Amino acid sequence: AQRVTQPEKLLSVFKGAPVELKCNYSYSGSPELFWYVQYSRQRLQLLLRHISRESIKGFTADLNKGETSFHLKKPFAQEEDSAMYYCALFYGQNFVFGPGTRLSVLP
Amino acid sequence: GAGVSQSPSNKVTEKGKDVELRCDPISGHTALYWYRQSLGQGLEFLIYFQGNSAPDKSGLPSDRFSAERTGGSVSTLTIQRTQQEDSAVYLCASSNPGVGETQYFGPGTRLLVL
């Protein structure tokens, strides 16, 4: 079965430090991958998708098919980045979300 | 414009009762999804609609769960004979032009089964 794993439930970094949220997937075809974010008391919303190859709020994510990974990175974390981050895989007609990583950026 | 809306925002019910959750997608969005988010868990994909059709219902947790969509718009998720393990936040999302595109999420319905 297709799966998405996010090994860290909680990740704490200091403001200004680099951050990497890990995501690995299992899918033999060509994946479509997304990162969604949920800030405190807000709705879940799209952060970025791999086909766009864009940087949103300083975050980037590169699809590595060899490692089946889609890690989310930001060189300098900000306090407002504190949120819950979900990696998601779309295949066929289904979405699979990872369990999420809570990022806490400390002052 | 209006985003995805869900009602009720909170629902407390007794074990064994039926509940109906409603989702109003963004106007014109053809795809609609239901997810369940249990405490401390990730998002569990339940079902999606393309138009009024749900091609795959295998994600529904049990036969007590059903969903329908009418007029390519509003969708309802019905849980019959609720159990305590059904307690969760039920999220709805919609996308355009279809499945696989960016999803826009509603605020969720928080269901508590006593």
Coordinates of N, CA and C in Angstrom, one line a residue:
Chain A
A1 N 0.8 -1.2 0.0 CA 0.0 0.0 0.0 C 0.9 1.2 0.0
Q2 N 0.4 2.3 -0.6 CA 1.1 3.5 -0.7 C 1.1 4.2 0.7
R3 N 2.3 4.7 1.1 CA 2.4 5.2 2.4 C 3.2 6.5 2.4
V4 N 3.0 7.4 3.3 CA 3.8 8.6 3.5 C 4.3 8.6 5.0
T5 N 5.6 8.7 5.2 CA 6.1 8.7 6.5 C 6.8 10.0 6.8
Q6 N 6.5 10.5 8.0 CA 7.2 11.7 8.5 C 7.8 11.3 9.9
P7 N 9.1 11.0 9.9 CA 9.6 10.4 11.1 C 9.6 11.2 12.4
E8 N 9.6 12.5 12.2 CA 9.6 13.4 13.4 C 8.2 13.8 13.8
K9 N 7.7 13.5 15.0 CA 6.4 14.1 15.4 C 6.6 15.5 15.8
L10 N 7.7 15.8 16.4 CA 8.0 17.2 16.9 C 9.4 17.6 16.5
L11 N 9.5 18.8 16.0 CA 10.8 19.3 15.7 C 10.9 20.7 16.2
S12 N 11.9 20.9 17.1 CA 12.2 22.2 17.7 C 13.5 22.8 17.2
V13 N 13.4 24.0 16.7 CA 14.7 24.7 16.3 C 14.6 26.1 16.8
F14 N 15.8 26.8 16.9 CA 15.8 28.1 17.3 C 15.6 29.0 16.0
K15 N 15.1 30.2 16.3 CA 14.9 31.2 15.2 C 16.2 31.5 14.5
G16 N 16.1 31.5 13.2 CA 17.3 31.7 12.4 C 18.1 30.5 12.0
A17 N 17.8 29.4 12.6 CA 18.4 28.1 12.3 C 17.8 27.5 11.1
P18 N 18.5 26.6 10.4 CA 17.9 25.9 9.3 C 17.0 24.8 9.8
V19 N 16.0 24.6 9.0 CA 15.1 23.5 9.3 C 14.8 22.6 8.2
E20 N 14.7 21.3 8.5 CA 14.3 20.3 7.4 C 13.3 19.4 8.0
L21 N 12.2 19.3 7.4 CA 11.1 18.4 7.8 C 11.1 17.2 6.8
K22 N 11.3 16.0 7.3 CA 11.5 14.9 6.4 C 10.2 14.3 6.0
C23 N 10.2 13.8 4.8 CA 9.0 13.1 4.2 C 9.5 12.0 3.3
N24 N 9.1 10.8 3.5 CA 9.4 9.7 2.6 C 8.1 9.1 2.2
Y25 N 8.1 8.6 0.9 CA 6.9 8.0 0.4 C 7.2 6.6 -0.2
S26 N 6.2 5.8 -0.3 CA 6.3 4.6 -1.0 C 5.2 4.5 -2.1
Y27 N 5.7 4.6 -3.4 CA 4.9 4.5 -4.5 C 5.7 4.3 -5.7
S28 N 5.3 3.3 -6.5 CA 6.2 2.9 -7.6 C 6.0 3.7 -8.9
G29 N 4.9 4.5 -9.0 CA 4.7 5.3 -10.2 C 5.3 6.7 -10.0
S30 N 4.8 7.6 -10.9 CA 5.2 9.0 -10.8 C 4.4 9.7 -9.8
P31 N 5.0 10.1 -8.7 CA 4.2 10.7 -7.6 C 3.9 12.2 -7.8
E32 N 2.8 12.6 -7.2 CA 2.5 14.0 -7.1 C 2.6 14.3 -5.6
L33 N 3.4 15.1 -5.1 CA 3.6 15.3 -3.7 C 3.4 16.8 -3.3
F34 N 2.8 16.9 -2.1 CA 2.4 18.2 -1.6 C 2.9 18.4 -0.2
W35 N 3.1 19.6 0.3 CA 3.2 19.9 1.7 C 2.0 20.8 2.0
Y36 N 1.3 20.4 3.1 CA 0.3 21.2 3.6 C 0.7 21.7 5.0
V37 N 0.2 22.9 5.4 CA 0.5 23.4 6.7 C -0.7 23.9 7.5
Q38 N -0.7 23.7 8.8 CA -1.8 24.2 9.6 C -1.3 25.0 10.7
Y39 N -1.5 26.3 10.6 CA -1.1 27.2 11.7 C -2.2 27.1 12.8
S40 N -1.8 27.6 14.0 CA -2.7 27.5 15.1 C -4.0 28.2 14.8
R41 N -5.1 27.5 15.1 CA -6.4 28.0 14.9 C -6.7 28.4 13.5
Q42 N -6.0 27.9 12.5 CA -6.3 28.1 11.1 C -6.6 26.8 10.4
R43 N -7.1 27.0 9.2 CA -7.4 25.8 8.4 C -6.1 25.2 7.8
L44 N -6.2 24.0 7.5 CA -5.2 23.3 6.7 C -5.1 24.0 5.4
Q45 N -3.9 24.3 4.9 CA -3.7 24.9 3.6 C -2.5 24.4 2.9
L46 N -2.5 24.6 1.6 CA -1.4 24.1 0.8 C -0.2 25.0 1.0
L47 N 0.9 24.5 1.2 CA 2.2 25.2 1.3 C 2.9 25.2 -0.1
L48 N 3.1 24.0 -0.6 CA 3.7 23.9 -1.9 C 3.5 22.5 -2.5
R49 N 3.6 22.4 -3.8 CA 3.5 21.1 -4.5 C 4.7 21.0 -5.4
H50 N 5.2 19.8 -5.6 CA 6.5 19.6 -6.2 C 6.4 20.0 -7.7
I51 N 5.3 19.9 -8.3 CA 5.3 20.2 -9.8 C 5.5 21.7 -10.0
S52 N 5.2 22.5 -8.9 CA 5.3 23.9 -9.1 C 6.8 24.4 -9.0
R53 N 7.6 23.6 -8.3 CA 9.0 23.9 -8.1 C 9.2 25.4 -7.6
E54 N 8.3 25.8 -6.7 CA 8.4 27.2 -6.3 C 8.8 27.2 -4.8
S55 N 9.2 28.4 -4.4 CA 9.5 28.6 -3.0 C 8.4 29.5 -2.3
I56 N 7.8 29.0 -1.3 CA 6.7 29.6 -0.6 C 7.2 29.9 0.8
K57 N 7.1 31.2 1.2 CA 7.5 31.6 2.6 C 8.9 31.1 2.9
G58 N 9.7 31.1 1.9 CA 11.1 30.7 2.1 C 11.3 29.2 2.1
F59 N 10.2 28.4 2.0 CA 10.3 26.9 2.0 C 10.5 26.4 0.6
T60 N 11.3 25.4 0.5 CA 11.4 24.6 -0.7 C 11.4 23.1 -0.4
A61 N 11.1 22.4 -1.4 CA 11.1 20.9 -1.3 C 11.4 20.3 -2.6
D62 N 12.4 19.4 -2.6 CA 12.8 18.8 -3.8 C 12.4 17.3 -3.8
L63 N 11.9 16.9 -4.9 CA 11.5 15.4 -5.0 C 12.8 14.7 -5.4
N64 N 13.1 13.7 -4.6 CA 14.2 12.8 -4.9 C 13.6 11.4 -5.1
K65 N 13.5 11.0 -6.3 CA 12.9 9.7 -6.6 C 13.7 8.6 -6.2
G66 N 15.1 8.8 -6.3 CA 16.0 7.7 -5.9 C 15.8 7.3 -4.4
E67 N 15.6 8.4 -3.6 CA 15.5 8.2 -2.1 C 14.0 8.2 -1.7
T68 N 13.1 8.3 -2.7 CA 11.7 8.5 -2.4 C 11.4 9.4 -1.3
S69 N 12.0 10.6 -1.4 CA 11.8 11.6 -0.4 C 11.4 12.9 -1.0
F70 N 10.8 13.7 -0.1 CA 10.3 15.1 -0.5 C 10.4 15.9 0.7
H71 N 11.6 16.1 1.2 CA 11.9 16.9 2.4 C 11.6 18.4 2.2
L72 N 11.1 19.0 3.3 CA 10.8 20.4 3.2 C 11.9 21.1 4.0
K73 N 12.4 22.2 3.3 CA 13.6 22.9 3.9 C 13.4 24.4 3.9
K74 N 14.0 25.0 4.9 CA 14.1 26.5 5.0 C 15.4 26.8 5.6
P75 N 16.1 27.8 5.0 CA 17.5 28.1 5.6 C 17.5 28.8 6.9
F76 N 16.5 29.6 7.1 CA 16.4 30.4 8.4 C 15.0 30.4 8.9
A77 N 14.7 29.6 9.9 CA 13.4 29.5 10.5 C 13.0 30.8 11.2
Q78 N 11.7 31.1 11.1 CA 11.1 32.2 11.8 C 10.0 31.7 12.8
E79 N 9.8 32.5 13.8 CA 8.8 32.0 14.8 C 7.4 31.8 14.2
E80 N 7.1 32.5 13.2 CA 5.8 32.4 12.6 C 5.7 31.1 11.7
D81 N 6.8 30.4 11.6 CA 6.8 29.1 10.9 C 6.2 28.0 11.8
S82 N 6.1 28.3 13.1 CA 5.6 27.2 14.0 C 4.2 26.8 13.6
A83 N 4.1 25.5 13.3 CA 2.8 25.0 12.8 C 2.9 23.5 12.7
M84 N 1.8 22.9 12.2 CA 1.8 21.4 11.9 C 2.0 21.3 10.4
Y85 N 2.9 20.5 10.0 CA 3.2 20.3 8.6 C 2.9 18.8 8.2
Y86 N 2.2 18.7 7.1 CA 1.8 17.4 6.6 C 2.3 17.2 5.1
C87 N 2.9 16.1 4.9 CA 3.3 15.7 3.6 C 2.2 14.9 3.0
A88 N 1.9 15.0 1.7 CA 0.8 14.3 1.1 C 1.2 13.8 -0.3
L89 N 0.7 12.6 -0.6 CA 1.0 11.9 -1.8 C -0.3 11.8 -2.6
F90 N -0.4 12.2 -3.8 CA -1.5 11.9 -4.6 C -1.2 10.9 -5.7
Y91 N -2.0 9.8 -5.8 CA -1.7 8.8 -6.8 C -3.1 8.2 -7.2
G92 N -3.2 7.9 -8.5 CA -4.4 7.4 -9.0 C -5.5 8.4 -8.7
Q93 N -6.4 8.1 -7.8 CA -7.5 9.0 -7.5 C -7.5 9.2 -6.0
N94 N -6.4 9.0 -5.3 CA -6.4 9.1 -3.8 C -5.3 10.0 -3.3
F95 N -5.6 10.5 -2.1 CA -4.6 11.2 -1.4 C -4.2 10.4 -0.2
V96 N -2.9 10.4 0.1 CA -2.4 9.8 1.4 C -1.6 10.9 2.1
F97 N -2.0 11.2 3.3 CA -1.3 12.2 4.1 C -0.4 11.5 5.1
G98 N 0.8 12.1 5.4 CA 1.6 11.6 6.5 C 1.0 12.0 7.8
P99 N 1.6 11.5 8.9 CA 1.1 11.7 10.2 C 1.4 13.2 10.7
G100 N 2.2 13.9 10.0 CA 2.5 15.3 10.4 C 3.7 15.5 11.3
T101 N 4.3 16.6 11.2 CA 5.4 17.0 12.1 C 5.0 18.4 12.6
R102 N 5.1 18.5 13.9 CA 4.9 19.8 14.6 C 6.2 20.5 14.7
L103 N 6.3 21.6 14.0 CA 7.5 22.5 14.0 C 7.3 23.6 15.1
S104 N 8.3 23.6 16.0 CA 8.3 24.7 17.0 C 9.5 25.5 16.8
V105 N 9.4 26.8 16.5 CA 10.5 27.6 16.3 C 10.7 28.5 17.6
L106 N 11.7 28.3 18.3 CA 12.0 29.0 19.6 C 12.7 30.3 19.4
P107 N 12.3 31.3 20.2 CA 12.9 32.6 20.1 C 14.4 32.6 20.5
Chain B
G1 N -13.8 35.6 -2.0 CA -14.9 34.7 -2.1 C -15.0 33.8 -0.9
A2 N -16.2 33.1 -0.8 CA -16.3 32.2 0.3 C -15.5 31.0 0.1
G3 N -15.0 30.5 1.2 CA -14.2 29.3 1.2 C -15.1 28.1 1.5
V4 N -14.5 26.9 1.8 CA -15.2 25.7 2.1 C -15.8 25.9 3.5
S5 N -17.1 25.6 3.6 CA -17.7 25.7 4.9 C -18.3 24.3 5.4
Q6 N -18.3 24.1 6.7 CA -18.8 22.9 7.2 C -19.7 23.2 8.4
S7 N -20.7 22.3 8.5 CA -21.6 22.5 9.7 C -22.0 21.1 10.2
P8 N -22.3 21.0 11.5 CA -22.0 22.0 12.5 C -20.5 22.1 12.7
S9 N -20.1 23.1 13.5 CA -18.7 23.2 13.8 C -18.3 22.2 14.9
N10 N -19.3 22.0 15.8 CA -19.1 21.1 16.9 C -20.3 20.2 17.0
K11 N -20.2 18.9 17.3 CA -21.3 18.1 17.5 C -21.0 17.1 18.7
V12 N -21.9 17.1 19.7 CA -21.7 16.2 20.8 C -23.0 15.3 20.7
T13 N -22.7 14.0 20.7 CA -23.8 13.0 20.5 C -23.6 11.8 21.5
E14 N -24.7 11.1 21.6 CA -24.6 9.9 22.5 C -24.3 8.7 21.6
K15 N -23.5 7.8 22.2 CA -23.2 6.5 21.5 C -24.5 5.9 21.0
G16 N -24.5 5.5 19.7 CA -25.6 4.8 19.2 C -26.5 5.7 18.3
K17 N -26.3 7.0 18.4 CA -27.1 8.0 17.6 C -26.5 8.1 16.3
D18 N -27.3 8.6 15.3 CA -26.8 8.9 14.0 C -26.5 10.4 13.9
V19 N -25.4 10.7 13.2 CA -25.1 12.1 12.9 C -24.9 12.4 11.5
E20 N -25.1 13.6 11.1 CA -24.9 14.0 9.7 C -24.1 15.3 9.7
L21 N -23.0 15.2 8.9 CA -22.1 16.3 8.8 C -22.2 16.9 7.4
R22 N -22.1 18.2 7.3 CA -22.4 18.8 6.0 C -21.1 19.6 5.5
C23 N -20.9 19.6 4.2 CA -19.8 20.3 3.6 C -20.3 21.1 2.4
D24 N -20.0 22.4 2.4 CA -20.3 23.2 1.3 C -19.0 23.6 0.6
P25 N -18.7 23.1 -0.6 CA -17.4 23.3 -1.2 C -17.4 24.7 -1.8
I26 N -16.3 25.1 -2.3 CA -16.2 26.4 -3.0 C -17.0 26.2 -4.3
S27 N -17.7 27.2 -4.7 CA -18.6 27.2 -5.8 C -17.7 26.8 -7.1
G28 N -18.2 25.8 -7.8 CA -17.6 25.5 -9.1 C -16.5 24.4 -8.9
H29 N -16.1 24.1 -7.7 CA -15.1 23.0 -7.5 C -15.8 21.6 -7.7
T30 N -15.2 20.9 -8.6 CA -15.8 19.6 -9.0 C -15.4 18.5 -8.0
A31 N -14.3 18.6 -7.4 CA -13.8 17.5 -6.6 C -14.0 17.8 -5.1
L32 N -14.4 16.9 -4.3 CA -14.7 17.1 -2.9 C -14.2 15.9 -2.1
Y33 N -13.6 16.2 -1.0 CA -12.9 15.1 -0.2 C -13.4 15.2 1.3
W34 N -13.4 14.0 1.9 CA -13.7 13.9 3.3 C -12.5 13.2 4.0
Y35 N -12.0 13.8 5.1 CA -11.0 13.3 5.9 C -11.4 13.2 7.4
R36 N -10.7 12.3 8.1 CA -10.9 12.3 9.5 C -9.5 12.5 10.2
Q37 N -9.6 13.3 11.2 CA -8.4 13.6 12.0 C -8.6 13.3 13.4
S38 N -8.1 12.2 13.9 CA -8.3 11.8 15.3 C -7.2 12.4 16.1
L39 N -7.5 12.5 17.4 CA -6.5 13.1 18.3 C -5.1 12.5 18.2
G40 N -4.1 13.3 17.9 CA -2.8 12.8 17.9 C -2.5 12.0 16.6
Q41 N -3.4 12.0 15.7 CA -3.2 11.2 14.5 C -3.1 12.1 13.3
G42 N -2.7 11.6 12.2 CA -2.7 12.4 10.9 C -4.0 12.4 10.3
L43 N -4.0 12.8 9.1 CA -5.3 12.9 8.3 C -5.6 11.5 7.7
E44 N -6.8 11.0 7.9 CA -7.2 9.7 7.3 C -8.1 10.0 6.2
F45 N -7.8 9.7 5.0 CA -8.6 9.9 3.8 C -9.8 9.0 3.8
L46 N -11.0 9.5 3.7 CA -12.2 8.7 3.8 C -12.8 8.5 2.4
I47 N -13.0 9.5 1.7 CA -13.7 9.4 0.4 C -13.6 10.6 -0.4
Y48 N -13.7 10.5 -1.7 CA -13.7 11.7 -2.5 C -14.8 11.6 -3.6
F49 N -15.3 12.8 -4.0 CA -16.3 12.8 -5.1 C -15.7 13.6 -6.2
Q50 N -16.0 13.1 -7.4 CA -15.8 13.8 -8.6 C -17.2 14.1 -9.2
G51 N -17.6 15.3 -9.1 CA -19.0 15.6 -9.4 C -19.8 15.0 -8.3
N52 N -20.9 14.2 -8.6 CA -21.7 13.5 -7.6 C -21.3 12.1 -7.4
S53 N -20.2 11.7 -8.1 CA -19.9 10.3 -8.1 C -18.7 10.0 -7.1
A54 N -18.7 9.0 -6.4 CA -17.6 8.5 -5.5 C -17.1 7.2 -6.0
P55 N -16.1 7.2 -6.8 CA -15.6 6.0 -7.4 C -15.1 4.9 -6.5
D56 N -14.6 5.3 -5.3 CA -14.0 4.4 -4.4 C -14.4 4.7 -3.0
K57 N -15.1 3.8 -2.4 CA -15.6 4.0 -1.0 C -14.8 3.2 0.0
S58 N -13.8 2.6 -0.4 CA -13.0 1.7 0.4 C -12.4 2.3 1.6
G59 N -12.2 3.7 1.5 CA -11.6 4.4 2.6 C -12.5 4.6 3.8
L60 N -13.8 4.4 3.6 CA -14.7 4.6 4.7 C -14.4 3.5 5.8
P61 N -14.4 3.9 7.1 CA -13.9 3.0 8.1 C -14.8 1.8 8.3
S62 N -16.1 2.0 8.1 CA -17.0 0.8 8.3 C -18.3 1.1 7.5
D63 N -19.2 0.1 7.5 CA -20.5 0.3 6.8 C -21.4 1.3 7.5
R64 N -21.0 1.7 8.7 CA -21.8 2.7 9.4 C -21.6 4.1 8.8
F65 N -20.6 4.3 8.0 CA -20.3 5.5 7.4 C -20.8 5.5 5.9
S66 N -21.4 6.6 5.5 CA -21.8 6.8 4.2 C -21.7 8.3 3.8
A67 N -21.6 8.5 2.5 CA -21.5 9.9 2.1 C -22.2 10.1 0.8
E68 N -22.7 11.2 0.6 CA -23.4 11.5 -0.7 C -23.1 13.0 -1.1
R69 N -23.3 13.2 -2.4 CA -23.1 14.6 -2.9 C -24.2 14.8 -3.9
T70 N -24.9 15.9 -3.8 CA -25.9 16.2 -4.7 C -25.7 17.5 -5.5
G71 N -26.1 17.5 -6.7 CA -26.0 18.8 -7.5 C -24.6 19.2 -7.7
G72 N -23.6 18.3 -7.5 CA -22.2 18.7 -7.7 C -21.8 19.7 -6.7
S73 N -22.5 19.8 -5.6 CA -22.2 20.8 -4.6 C -22.1 20.3 -3.2
V74 N -23.1 20.4 -2.5 CA -23.1 20.1 -1.0 C -22.9 18.6 -0.9
S75 N -22.2 18.2 0.2 CA -22.0 16.8 0.5 C -22.3 16.6 2.0
T76 N -22.8 15.4 2.2 CA -23.1 15.0 3.6 C -22.4 13.7 3.9
L77 N -21.8 13.7 5.1 CA -21.2 12.5 5.6 C -22.1 12.0 6.8
T78 N -22.6 10.8 6.7 CA -23.5 10.3 7.7 C -22.8 9.2 8.5
I79 N -22.9 9.2 9.8 CA -22.4 8.1 10.6 C -23.5 7.6 11.4
Q80 N -23.8 6.3 11.2 CA -24.9 5.7 11.9 C -24.4 5.0 13.1
R81 N -25.3 4.9 14.1 CA -24.9 4.2 15.3 C -23.5 4.5 15.8
T82 N -23.3 5.8 16.1 CA -22.0 6.3 16.4 C -21.4 5.5 17.6
Q83 N -20.1 5.4 17.5 CA -19.3 4.8 18.6 C -18.3 5.8 19.1
Q84 N -17.8 5.6 20.3 CA -16.8 6.5 20.9 C -15.6 6.7 20.0
E85 N -15.2 5.6 19.3 CA -14.0 5.8 18.5 C -14.2 6.6 17.2
D86 N -15.5 7.0 17.0 CA -15.8 7.9 15.9 C -15.4 9.4 16.2
S87 N -15.2 9.6 17.5 CA -14.8 11.0 17.9 C -13.6 11.5 17.2
A88 N -13.7 12.6 16.5 CA -12.6 13.1 15.7 C -13.0 14.4 15.1
V89 N -12.1 15.0 14.4 CA -12.4 16.2 13.6 C -12.6 15.7 12.2
Y90 N -13.7 16.0 11.6 CA -14.0 15.6 10.2 C -13.8 16.8 9.3
L91 N -12.8 16.6 8.4 CA -12.5 17.7 7.5 C -13.0 17.5 6.1
C92 N -13.4 18.5 5.5 CA -13.8 18.5 4.1 C -12.9 19.4 3.3
A93 N -12.6 19.0 2.0 CA -11.8 19.9 1.1 C -12.4 19.8 -0.3
S94 N -12.2 20.8 -1.0 CA -12.6 20.8 -2.4 C -11.5 21.3 -3.3
S95 N -11.6 21.0 -4.6 CA -10.5 21.4 -5.5 C -11.1 21.6 -6.9
N96 N -10.4 22.3 -7.7 CA -10.8 22.6 -9.1 C -9.6 22.6 -10.0
P97 N -9.6 22.1 -11.1 CA -10.7 21.5 -11.8 C -11.1 20.1 -11.5
G98 N -10.2 19.4 -10.7 CA -10.6 18.0 -10.4 C -9.7 17.4 -9.3
V99 N -9.7 16.2 -9.3 CA -8.9 15.4 -8.3 C -7.5 15.6 -8.6
G100 N -6.7 15.8 -7.5 CA -5.3 16.0 -7.7 C -4.8 17.4 -7.7
E101 N -5.7 18.3 -7.8 CA -5.3 19.7 -7.8 C -5.3 20.2 -6.3
T102 N -4.9 21.4 -6.1 CA -4.7 22.0 -4.8 C -6.1 21.9 -4.1
Q103 N -6.1 21.4 -2.8 CA -7.3 21.3 -2.0 C -7.4 22.5 -1.1
Y104 N -8.6 22.9 -1.0 CA -9.0 24.0 -0.1 C -9.8 23.4 1.0
F105 N -9.3 23.5 2.3 CA -10.0 22.8 3.4 C -11.0 23.7 4.1
G106 N -12.0 23.0 4.6 CA -12.9 23.7 5.5 C -12.4 23.7 6.9
P107 N -13.1 24.3 7.9 CA -12.7 24.4 9.2 C -12.8 23.2 10.0
G108 N -13.6 22.2 9.5 CA -13.8 20.9 10.2 C -15.0 20.9 11.1
T109 N -15.5 19.7 11.4 CA -16.5 19.5 12.4 C -15.9 18.6 13.4
R110 N -16.0 19.1 14.7 CA -15.4 18.3 15.8 C -16.5 17.5 16.4
L111 N -16.4 16.2 16.2 CA -17.5 15.3 16.7 C -17.0 14.6 18.0
L112 N -17.8 14.6 19.0 CA -17.6 14.0 20.3 C -18.7 13.0 20.5
V113 N -18.4 11.7 20.7 CA -19.4 10.7 21.0 C -19.2 10.3 22.4
L114 N -20.2 10.5 23.2 CA -20.1 10.2 24.6 C -20.6 8.8 24.9

